[in-house]
Short mmCIF file of C-alpha atoms in Angstrom, two decimals:
data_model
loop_
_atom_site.label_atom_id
_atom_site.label_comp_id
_atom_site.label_asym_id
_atom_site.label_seq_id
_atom_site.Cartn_x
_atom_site.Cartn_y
_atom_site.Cartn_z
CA UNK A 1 32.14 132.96 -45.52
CA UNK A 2 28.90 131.19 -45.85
CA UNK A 3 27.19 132.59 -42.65
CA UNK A 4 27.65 136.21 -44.36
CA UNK A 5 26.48 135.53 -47.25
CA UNK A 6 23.55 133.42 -45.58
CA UNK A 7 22.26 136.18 -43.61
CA UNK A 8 22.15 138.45 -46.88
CA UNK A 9 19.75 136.17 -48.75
CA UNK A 10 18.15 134.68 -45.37
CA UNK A 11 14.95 137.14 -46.38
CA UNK A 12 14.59 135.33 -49.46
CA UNK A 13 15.90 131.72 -48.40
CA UNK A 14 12.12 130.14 -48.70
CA UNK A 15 12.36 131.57 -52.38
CA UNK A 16 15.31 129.84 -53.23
CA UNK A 17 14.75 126.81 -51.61
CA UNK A 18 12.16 125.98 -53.75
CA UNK A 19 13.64 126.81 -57.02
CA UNK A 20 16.36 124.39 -55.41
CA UNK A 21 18.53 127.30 -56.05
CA UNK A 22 21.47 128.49 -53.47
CA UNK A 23 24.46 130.70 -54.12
CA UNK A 24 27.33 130.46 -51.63
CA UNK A 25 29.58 133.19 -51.11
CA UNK A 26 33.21 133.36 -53.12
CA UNK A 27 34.18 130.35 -54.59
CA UNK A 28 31.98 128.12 -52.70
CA UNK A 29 28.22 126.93 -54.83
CA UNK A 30 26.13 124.49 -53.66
CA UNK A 31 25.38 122.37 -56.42
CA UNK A 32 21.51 121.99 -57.75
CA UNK A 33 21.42 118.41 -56.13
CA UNK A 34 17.64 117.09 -55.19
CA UNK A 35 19.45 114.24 -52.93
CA UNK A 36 21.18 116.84 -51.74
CA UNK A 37 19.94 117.35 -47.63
CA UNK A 38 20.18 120.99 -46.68
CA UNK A 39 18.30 122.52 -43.48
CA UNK A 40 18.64 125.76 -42.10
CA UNK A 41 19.83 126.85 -38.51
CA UNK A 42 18.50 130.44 -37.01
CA UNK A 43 20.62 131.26 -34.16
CA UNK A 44 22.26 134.65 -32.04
CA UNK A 45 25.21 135.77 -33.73
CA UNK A 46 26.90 134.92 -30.13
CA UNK A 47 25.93 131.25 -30.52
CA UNK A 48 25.91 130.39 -34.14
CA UNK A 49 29.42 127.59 -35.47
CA UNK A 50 31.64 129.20 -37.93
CA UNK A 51 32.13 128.05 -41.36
CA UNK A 52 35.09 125.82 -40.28
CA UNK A 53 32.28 123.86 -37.96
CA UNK A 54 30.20 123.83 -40.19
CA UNK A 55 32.47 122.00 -43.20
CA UNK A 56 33.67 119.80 -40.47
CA UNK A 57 29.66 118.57 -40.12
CA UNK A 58 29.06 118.44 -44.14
CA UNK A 59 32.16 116.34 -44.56
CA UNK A 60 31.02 113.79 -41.78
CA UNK A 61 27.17 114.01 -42.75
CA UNK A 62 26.67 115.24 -46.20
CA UNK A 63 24.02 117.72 -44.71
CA UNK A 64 24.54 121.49 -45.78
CA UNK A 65 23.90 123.82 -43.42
CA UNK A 66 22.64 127.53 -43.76
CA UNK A 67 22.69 129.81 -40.85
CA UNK A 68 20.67 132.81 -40.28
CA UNK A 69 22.32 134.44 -37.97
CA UNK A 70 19.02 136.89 -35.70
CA UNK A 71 19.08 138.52 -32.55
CA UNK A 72 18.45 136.77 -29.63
CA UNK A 73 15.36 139.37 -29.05
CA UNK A 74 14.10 138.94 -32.35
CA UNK A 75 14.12 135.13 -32.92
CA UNK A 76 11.19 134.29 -30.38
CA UNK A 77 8.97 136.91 -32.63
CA UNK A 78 9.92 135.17 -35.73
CA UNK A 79 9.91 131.72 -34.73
CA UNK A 80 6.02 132.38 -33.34
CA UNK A 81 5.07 134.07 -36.50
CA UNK A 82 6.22 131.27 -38.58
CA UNK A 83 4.75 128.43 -36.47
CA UNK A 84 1.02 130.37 -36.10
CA UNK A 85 1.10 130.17 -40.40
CA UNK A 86 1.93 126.22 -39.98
CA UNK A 87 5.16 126.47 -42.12
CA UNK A 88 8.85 126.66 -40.13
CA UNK A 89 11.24 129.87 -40.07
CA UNK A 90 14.08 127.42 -39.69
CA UNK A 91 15.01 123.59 -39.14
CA UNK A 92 16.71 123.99 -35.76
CA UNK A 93 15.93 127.23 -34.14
CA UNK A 94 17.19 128.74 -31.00
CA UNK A 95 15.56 127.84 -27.58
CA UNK A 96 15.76 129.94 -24.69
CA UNK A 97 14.98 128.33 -21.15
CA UNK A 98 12.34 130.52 -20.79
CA UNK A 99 10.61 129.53 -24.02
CA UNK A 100 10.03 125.94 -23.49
CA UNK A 101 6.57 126.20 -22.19
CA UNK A 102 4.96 128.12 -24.35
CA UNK A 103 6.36 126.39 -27.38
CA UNK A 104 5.56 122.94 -25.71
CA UNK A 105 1.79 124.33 -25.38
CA UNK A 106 1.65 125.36 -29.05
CA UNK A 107 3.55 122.35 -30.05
CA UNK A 108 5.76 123.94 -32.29
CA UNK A 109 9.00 121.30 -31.07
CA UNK A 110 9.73 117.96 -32.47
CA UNK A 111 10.66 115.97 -29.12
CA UNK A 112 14.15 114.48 -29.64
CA UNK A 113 15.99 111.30 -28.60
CA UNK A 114 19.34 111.14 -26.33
CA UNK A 115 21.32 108.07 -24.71
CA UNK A 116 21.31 108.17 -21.30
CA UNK A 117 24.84 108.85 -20.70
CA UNK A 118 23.85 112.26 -22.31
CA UNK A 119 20.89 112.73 -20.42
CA UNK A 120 23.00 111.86 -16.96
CA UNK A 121 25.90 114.19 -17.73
CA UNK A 122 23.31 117.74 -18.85
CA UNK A 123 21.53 118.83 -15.73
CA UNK A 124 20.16 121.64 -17.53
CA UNK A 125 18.10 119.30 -19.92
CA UNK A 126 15.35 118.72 -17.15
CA UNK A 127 14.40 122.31 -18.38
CA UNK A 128 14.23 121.34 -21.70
CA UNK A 129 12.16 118.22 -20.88
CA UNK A 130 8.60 118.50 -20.47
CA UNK A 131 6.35 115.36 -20.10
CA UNK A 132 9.55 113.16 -20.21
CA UNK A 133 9.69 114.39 -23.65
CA UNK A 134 13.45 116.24 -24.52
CA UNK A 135 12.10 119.04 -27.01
CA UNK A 136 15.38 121.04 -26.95
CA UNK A 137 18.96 120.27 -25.99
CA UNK A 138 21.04 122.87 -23.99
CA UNK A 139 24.32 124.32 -25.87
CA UNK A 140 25.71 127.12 -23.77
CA UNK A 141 25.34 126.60 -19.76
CA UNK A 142 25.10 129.40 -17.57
CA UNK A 143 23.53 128.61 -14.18
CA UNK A 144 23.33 131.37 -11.43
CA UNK A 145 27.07 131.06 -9.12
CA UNK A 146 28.10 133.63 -6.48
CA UNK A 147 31.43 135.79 -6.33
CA UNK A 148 32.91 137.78 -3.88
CA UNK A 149 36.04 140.40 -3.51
CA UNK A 150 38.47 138.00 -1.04
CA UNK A 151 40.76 140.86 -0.65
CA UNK A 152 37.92 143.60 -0.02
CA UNK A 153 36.53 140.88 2.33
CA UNK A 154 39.68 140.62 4.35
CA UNK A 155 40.47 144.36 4.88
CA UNK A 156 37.30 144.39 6.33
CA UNK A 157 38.42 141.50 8.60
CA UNK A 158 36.18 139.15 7.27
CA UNK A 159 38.30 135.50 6.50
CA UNK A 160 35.80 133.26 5.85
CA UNK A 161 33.44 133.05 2.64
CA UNK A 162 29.40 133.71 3.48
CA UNK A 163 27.52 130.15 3.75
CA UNK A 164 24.60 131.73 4.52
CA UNK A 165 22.55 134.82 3.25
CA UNK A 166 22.59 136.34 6.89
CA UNK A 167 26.12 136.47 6.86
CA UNK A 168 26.25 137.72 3.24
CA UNK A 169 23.98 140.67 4.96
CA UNK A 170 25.71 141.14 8.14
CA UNK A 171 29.43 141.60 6.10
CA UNK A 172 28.22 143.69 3.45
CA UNK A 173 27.28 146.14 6.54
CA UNK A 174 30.76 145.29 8.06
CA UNK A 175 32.46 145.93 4.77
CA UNK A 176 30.69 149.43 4.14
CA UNK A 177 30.97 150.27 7.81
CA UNK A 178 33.90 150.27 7.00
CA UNK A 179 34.72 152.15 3.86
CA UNK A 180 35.90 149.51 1.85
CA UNK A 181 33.05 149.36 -0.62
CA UNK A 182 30.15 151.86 -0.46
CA UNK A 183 27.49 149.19 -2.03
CA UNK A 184 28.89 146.00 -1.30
CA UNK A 185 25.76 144.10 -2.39
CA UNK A 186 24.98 143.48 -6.26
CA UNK A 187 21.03 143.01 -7.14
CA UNK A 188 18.98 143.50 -10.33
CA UNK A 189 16.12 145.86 -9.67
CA UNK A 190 15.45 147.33 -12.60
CA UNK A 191 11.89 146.85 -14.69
CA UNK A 192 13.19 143.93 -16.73
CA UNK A 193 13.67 139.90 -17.04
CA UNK A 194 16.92 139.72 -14.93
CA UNK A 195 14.95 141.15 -11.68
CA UNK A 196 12.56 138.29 -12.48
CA UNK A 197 15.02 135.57 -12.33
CA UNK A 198 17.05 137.37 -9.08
CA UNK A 199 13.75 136.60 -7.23
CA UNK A 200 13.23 133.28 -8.39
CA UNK A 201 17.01 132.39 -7.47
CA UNK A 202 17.10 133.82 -4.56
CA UNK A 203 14.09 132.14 -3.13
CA UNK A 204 15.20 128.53 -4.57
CA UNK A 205 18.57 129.35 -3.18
CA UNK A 206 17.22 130.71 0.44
CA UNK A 207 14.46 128.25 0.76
CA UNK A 208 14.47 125.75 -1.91
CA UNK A 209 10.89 126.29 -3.53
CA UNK A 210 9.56 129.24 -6.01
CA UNK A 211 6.38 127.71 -7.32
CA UNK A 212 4.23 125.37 -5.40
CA UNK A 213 2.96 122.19 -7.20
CA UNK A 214 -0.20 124.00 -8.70
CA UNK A 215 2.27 126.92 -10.28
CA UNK A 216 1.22 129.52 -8.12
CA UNK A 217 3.83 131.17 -6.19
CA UNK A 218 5.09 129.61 -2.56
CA UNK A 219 4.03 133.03 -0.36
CA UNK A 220 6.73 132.47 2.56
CA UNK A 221 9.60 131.51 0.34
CA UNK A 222 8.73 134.59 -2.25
CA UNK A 223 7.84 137.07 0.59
CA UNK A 224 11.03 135.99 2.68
CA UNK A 225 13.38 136.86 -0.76
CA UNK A 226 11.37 139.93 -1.26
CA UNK A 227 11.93 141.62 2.50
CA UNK A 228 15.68 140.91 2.53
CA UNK A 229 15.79 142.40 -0.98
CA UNK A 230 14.20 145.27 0.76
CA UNK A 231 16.53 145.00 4.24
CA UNK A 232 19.48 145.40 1.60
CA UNK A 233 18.32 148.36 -0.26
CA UNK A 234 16.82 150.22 3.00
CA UNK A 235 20.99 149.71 4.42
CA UNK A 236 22.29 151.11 1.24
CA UNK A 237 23.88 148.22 0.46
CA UNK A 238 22.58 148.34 -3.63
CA UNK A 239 23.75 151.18 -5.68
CA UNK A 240 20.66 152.97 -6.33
CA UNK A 241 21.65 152.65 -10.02
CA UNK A 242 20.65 148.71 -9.59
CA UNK A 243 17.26 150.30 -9.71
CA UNK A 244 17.17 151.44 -13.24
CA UNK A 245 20.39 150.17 -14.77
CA UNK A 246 20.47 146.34 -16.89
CA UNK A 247 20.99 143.42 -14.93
CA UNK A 248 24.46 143.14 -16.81
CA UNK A 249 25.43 146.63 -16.32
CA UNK A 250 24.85 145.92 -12.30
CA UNK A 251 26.62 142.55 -12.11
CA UNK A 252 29.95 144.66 -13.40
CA UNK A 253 30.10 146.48 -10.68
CA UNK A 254 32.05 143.76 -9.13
CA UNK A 255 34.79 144.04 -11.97
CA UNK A 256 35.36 147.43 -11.41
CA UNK A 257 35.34 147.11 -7.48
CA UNK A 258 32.47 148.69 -7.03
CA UNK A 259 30.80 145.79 -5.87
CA UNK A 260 32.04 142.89 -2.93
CA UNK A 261 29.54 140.00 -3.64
CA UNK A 262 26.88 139.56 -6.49
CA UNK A 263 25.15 136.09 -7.55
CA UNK A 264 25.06 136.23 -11.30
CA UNK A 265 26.22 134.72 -14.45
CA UNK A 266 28.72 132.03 -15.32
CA UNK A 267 30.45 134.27 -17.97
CA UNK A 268 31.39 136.19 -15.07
CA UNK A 269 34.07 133.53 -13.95
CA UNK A 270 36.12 134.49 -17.79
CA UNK A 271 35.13 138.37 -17.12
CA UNK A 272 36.81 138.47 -13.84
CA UNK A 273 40.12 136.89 -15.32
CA UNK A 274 39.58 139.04 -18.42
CA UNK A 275 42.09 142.35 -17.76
CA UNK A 276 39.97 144.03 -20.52
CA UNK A 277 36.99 143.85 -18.77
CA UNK A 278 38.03 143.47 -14.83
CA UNK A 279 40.46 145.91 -13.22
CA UNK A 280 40.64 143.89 -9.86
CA UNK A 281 41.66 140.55 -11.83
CA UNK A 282 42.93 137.93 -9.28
CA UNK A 283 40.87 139.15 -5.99
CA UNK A 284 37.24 137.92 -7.22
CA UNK A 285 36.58 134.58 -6.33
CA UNK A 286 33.45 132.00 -7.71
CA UNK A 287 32.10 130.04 -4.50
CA UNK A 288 28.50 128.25 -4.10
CA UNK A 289 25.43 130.22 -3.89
CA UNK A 290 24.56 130.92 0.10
CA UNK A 291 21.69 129.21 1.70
CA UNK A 292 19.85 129.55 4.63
CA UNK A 293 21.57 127.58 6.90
CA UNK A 294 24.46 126.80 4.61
CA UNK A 295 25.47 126.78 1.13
CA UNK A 296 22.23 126.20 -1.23
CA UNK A 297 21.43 122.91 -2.06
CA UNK A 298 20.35 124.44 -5.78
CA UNK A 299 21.15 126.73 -8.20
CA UNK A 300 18.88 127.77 -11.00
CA UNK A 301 19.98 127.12 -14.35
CA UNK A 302 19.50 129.28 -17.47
CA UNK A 303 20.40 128.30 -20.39
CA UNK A 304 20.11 128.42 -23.82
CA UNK A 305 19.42 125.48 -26.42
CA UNK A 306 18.51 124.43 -30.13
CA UNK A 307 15.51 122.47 -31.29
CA UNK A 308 14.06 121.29 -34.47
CA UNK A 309 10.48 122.96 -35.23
CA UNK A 310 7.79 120.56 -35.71
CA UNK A 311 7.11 122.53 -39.31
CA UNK A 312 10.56 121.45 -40.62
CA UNK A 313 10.47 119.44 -43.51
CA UNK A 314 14.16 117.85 -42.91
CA UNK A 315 13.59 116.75 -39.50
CA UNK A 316 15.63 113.95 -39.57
CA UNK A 317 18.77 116.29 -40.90
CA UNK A 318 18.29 118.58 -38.31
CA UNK A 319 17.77 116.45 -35.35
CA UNK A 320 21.18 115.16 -36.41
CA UNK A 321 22.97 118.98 -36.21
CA UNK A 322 21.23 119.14 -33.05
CA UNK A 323 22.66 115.87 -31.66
CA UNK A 324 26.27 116.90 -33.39
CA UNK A 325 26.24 120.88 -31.76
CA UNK A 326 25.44 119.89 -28.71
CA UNK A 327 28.15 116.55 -28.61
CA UNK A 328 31.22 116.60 -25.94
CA UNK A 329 33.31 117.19 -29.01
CA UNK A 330 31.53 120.34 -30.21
CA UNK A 331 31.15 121.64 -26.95
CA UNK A 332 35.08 121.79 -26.35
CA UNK A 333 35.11 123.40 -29.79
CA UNK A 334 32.33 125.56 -28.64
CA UNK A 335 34.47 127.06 -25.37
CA UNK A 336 37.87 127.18 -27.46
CA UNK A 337 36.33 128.68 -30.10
CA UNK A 338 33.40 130.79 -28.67
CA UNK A 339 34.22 130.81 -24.45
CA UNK A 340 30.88 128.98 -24.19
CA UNK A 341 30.50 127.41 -21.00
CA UNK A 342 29.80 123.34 -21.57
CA UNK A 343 26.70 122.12 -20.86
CA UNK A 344 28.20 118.48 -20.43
CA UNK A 345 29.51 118.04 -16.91
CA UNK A 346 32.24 115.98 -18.14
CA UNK A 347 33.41 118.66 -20.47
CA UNK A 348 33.86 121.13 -17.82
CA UNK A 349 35.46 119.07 -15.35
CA UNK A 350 37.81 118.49 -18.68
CA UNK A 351 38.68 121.86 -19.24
CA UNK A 352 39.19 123.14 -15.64
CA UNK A 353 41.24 119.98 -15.02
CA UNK A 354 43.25 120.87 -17.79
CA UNK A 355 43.76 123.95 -16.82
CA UNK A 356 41.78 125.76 -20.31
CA UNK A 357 39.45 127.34 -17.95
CA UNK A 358 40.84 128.97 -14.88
CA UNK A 359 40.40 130.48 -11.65
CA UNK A 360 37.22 128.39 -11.53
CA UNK A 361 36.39 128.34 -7.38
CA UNK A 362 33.24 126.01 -6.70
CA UNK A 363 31.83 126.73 -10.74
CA UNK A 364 32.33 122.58 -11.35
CA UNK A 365 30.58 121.95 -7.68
CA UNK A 366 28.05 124.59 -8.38
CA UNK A 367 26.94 122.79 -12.13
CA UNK A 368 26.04 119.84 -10.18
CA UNK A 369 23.66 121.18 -7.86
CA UNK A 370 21.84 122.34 -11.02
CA UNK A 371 17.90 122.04 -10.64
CA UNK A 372 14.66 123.51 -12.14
CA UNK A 373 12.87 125.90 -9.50
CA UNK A 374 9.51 125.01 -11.59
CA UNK A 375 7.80 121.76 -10.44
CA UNK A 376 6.04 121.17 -13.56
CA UNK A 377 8.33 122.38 -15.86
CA UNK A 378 8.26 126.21 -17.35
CA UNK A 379 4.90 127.53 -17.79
CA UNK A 380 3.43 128.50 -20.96
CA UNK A 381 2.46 132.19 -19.98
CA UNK A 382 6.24 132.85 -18.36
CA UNK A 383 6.49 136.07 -20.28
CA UNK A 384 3.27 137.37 -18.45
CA UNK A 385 4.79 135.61 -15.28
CA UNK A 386 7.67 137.30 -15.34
CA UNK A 387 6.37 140.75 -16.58
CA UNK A 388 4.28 140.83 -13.54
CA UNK A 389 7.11 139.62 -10.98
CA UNK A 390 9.90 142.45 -12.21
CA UNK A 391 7.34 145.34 -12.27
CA UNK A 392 6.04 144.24 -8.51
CA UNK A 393 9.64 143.79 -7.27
CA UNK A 394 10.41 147.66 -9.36
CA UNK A 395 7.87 149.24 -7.40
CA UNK A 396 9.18 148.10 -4.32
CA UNK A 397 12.82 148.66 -4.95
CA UNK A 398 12.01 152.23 -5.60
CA UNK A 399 9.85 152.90 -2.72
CA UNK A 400 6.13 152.37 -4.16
CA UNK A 401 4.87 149.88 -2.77
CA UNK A 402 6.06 146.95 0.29
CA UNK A 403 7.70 143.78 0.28
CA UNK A 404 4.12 142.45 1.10
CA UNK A 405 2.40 144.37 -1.70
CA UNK A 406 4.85 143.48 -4.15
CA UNK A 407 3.87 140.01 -3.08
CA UNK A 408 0.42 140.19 -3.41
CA UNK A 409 0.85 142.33 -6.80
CA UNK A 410 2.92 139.31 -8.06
CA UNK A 411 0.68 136.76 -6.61
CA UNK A 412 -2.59 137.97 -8.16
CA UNK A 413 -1.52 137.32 -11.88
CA UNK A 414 0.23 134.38 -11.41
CA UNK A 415 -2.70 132.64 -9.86
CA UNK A 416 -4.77 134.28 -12.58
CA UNK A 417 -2.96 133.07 -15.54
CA UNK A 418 -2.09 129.35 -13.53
CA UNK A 419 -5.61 128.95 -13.24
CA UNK A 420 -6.58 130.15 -16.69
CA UNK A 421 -3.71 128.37 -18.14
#
């Protein structure tokens, strides 16, 4: 297994790289060849190709790949530590969404080159494009979609999915009126990235703006999200465990029935089918996000991608395992192999039409209405950004401080660092 054995001797890969020495694991050695092209991949465990993938791209390149399999939470630290020395941790590293601007500003991405029926069929690349330049191409798609209990729905008489976010209000109250569900409503409150992204979504999806064109956040789209995040708590329609429990720990609710209607993750279309991880399997339902005077005319994507660092000495290796990953081809591999969701369009329309993926509701309508909520592209400073939105919108989830503080809370350091930036 040469991702084991990779990961054992990733601490001292640098070392043997340039005594042009690498031991694989069992009966597989890399031979001491200086024509030889090798690069290195650094990538979550979730994410990373198995060996089988990963022969399958030697025999049709000749390029070896080691991967160094890191945390998602770690790779960011490593990747910055290596780049700030000038040298590279890795020749394709992973690239989270909310990374792009920051690495753009340091310059620590080698822009790469796509066809345009590539370009046309990823929607999620526009995050990964800054300046018309693509500095990281999307592998695994998630993109926020809505779900709701049908059959809680109906016994509370309600027929008809919510097109709007007042109705998604007014049934919640109808279906805990009721005793159906005590906290129909799922929301991410807690101190922590997902409560940041819930506020951006919901705005985008309520009023179609976030950020206005100078970066600074758009007060009656922000403030709106933030006072019916507040109408829903003050109705007891969010388990007060939203509060201080992970985002993913609140979007379950809805698998266990604790929950009617949450807007969350695309993994959550496979977890409500999954009997393992969903006891009401068959009665949740994906639909489009809710609007304000219909079904949104956006959803805000989040996903994850791979890029080659500007540091990397084998650039042209690894902008070719970047290309390959991220193909149609790999991608179907990728869901068969891994349940990633495609990033390609095309693939996913593929899979649900063949029936691989199922109960699916609006998920293939949804990934086209696919759209970045920032106007000019992810800041640099969106770890501050976002540090300062989930604390504000904290404080007023747990009675600290209003809708309209929260705002202005918010509001004060992201003009400060789009000003300073």
């Amino acid at each position: 297994m040469r991702k084991k054995c990779h990961k054992i001797i990733a601490a001292s890969l640098s070392v043997v790289l340039l005594s042009g020495l690498l031991v694989g694991c069992g009966n597989k050695t890399v031979d001491q060849d200086t024509d030889k092209k090798e690069i290195t991949v650094m990538i979550p465990e979730w994410g990373a190709p198995d060996d089988e993938l990963l022969d399958q791209f030697e025999e049709e390149t000749g390029i070896y790949v080691t991967v160094n399999e890191v945390s998602w939470d770690d790779i960011r630290d490593k990747i910055t530590i290596a780049a700030s020395g000038g040298s590279a941790v890795a020749d394709v590293v992973e690239v989270d969404w909310s990374w792009v601007g920051e690495f753009h500003a340091a310059d620590w991405l080698e822009p790469l080159k796509l066809d345009k029926e590539d370009t046309e069929d990823m929607p999620t690349l526009e995050t990964f494009t800054v300046d018309g330049e693509v500095l990281a191409v999307p592998y695994a798609n998630d993109f926020r979609l809505s779900y709701y209990n049908k059959e809680q729905y109906e016994k509370a008489g309600i027929e008809k999915e919510p097109e709007t976010w007042d109705e998604v209000f007014e049934q919640a109250k109808q279906i805990k009126k009721k005793g159906i569900c005590e906290y129909p409503f799922v929301m991410a409150l807690n101190a922590e990235e997902s409560a940041a992204t819930s506020l951006m979504w919901l705005s985008y999806t309520m009023n179609g703006v976030v950020f206005n064109e100078d970066g600074t956040l758009n007060k009656e789209s922000v403030l709106s999200a933030l006072e019916f995040e507040k109408k829903l708590i003050d109705e007891e329609l969010i388990d007060p465990a939203d509060k201080s429990s992970s985002g993913m720990d609140a979007y379950r609710r809805i698998l266990s029935g604790n929950a009617s209607f949450m807007t969350g993750p695309t993994s959550f279309v496979a977890r409500s089918n999954d009997e393992e991880q969903c006891s009401v399997v068959g009665q949740i339902l994906p639909i489009l996000v809710p609007g304000k005077d219909g079904k949104s005319e956006h959803t805000m994507p989040l996903p994850e991608a791979i890029g080659v660092t500007k540091f990397s000495k084998n650039k042209e290796a690894a902008s070719t395992f970047v290309k390959w990953y991220t193909s149609k081809e790999i991608q179907k591999e990728l869901f068969e192999r891994n349940s990633t969701i495609p990033t390609h369009n095309t693939v996913l329309e593929e899979l649900i039409e063949s029936g691989k993926m199922i109960n699916t509701g609006d998920m293939l309508e949804e990934a086209k209405k696919i759209a970045s909520p920032f106007p000019n592209g992810v800041p640099s400073y969106y770890a501050e950004m976002s540090h300062a939105i989930y604390n504000a919108v904290n404080k007023m989830a747990t009675d600290v401080i209003s809708p309209e503080e929260a705002f202005e809370e918010m509001n004060k350091v992201v003009k400060e660092l789009a000003v300073n930036k």
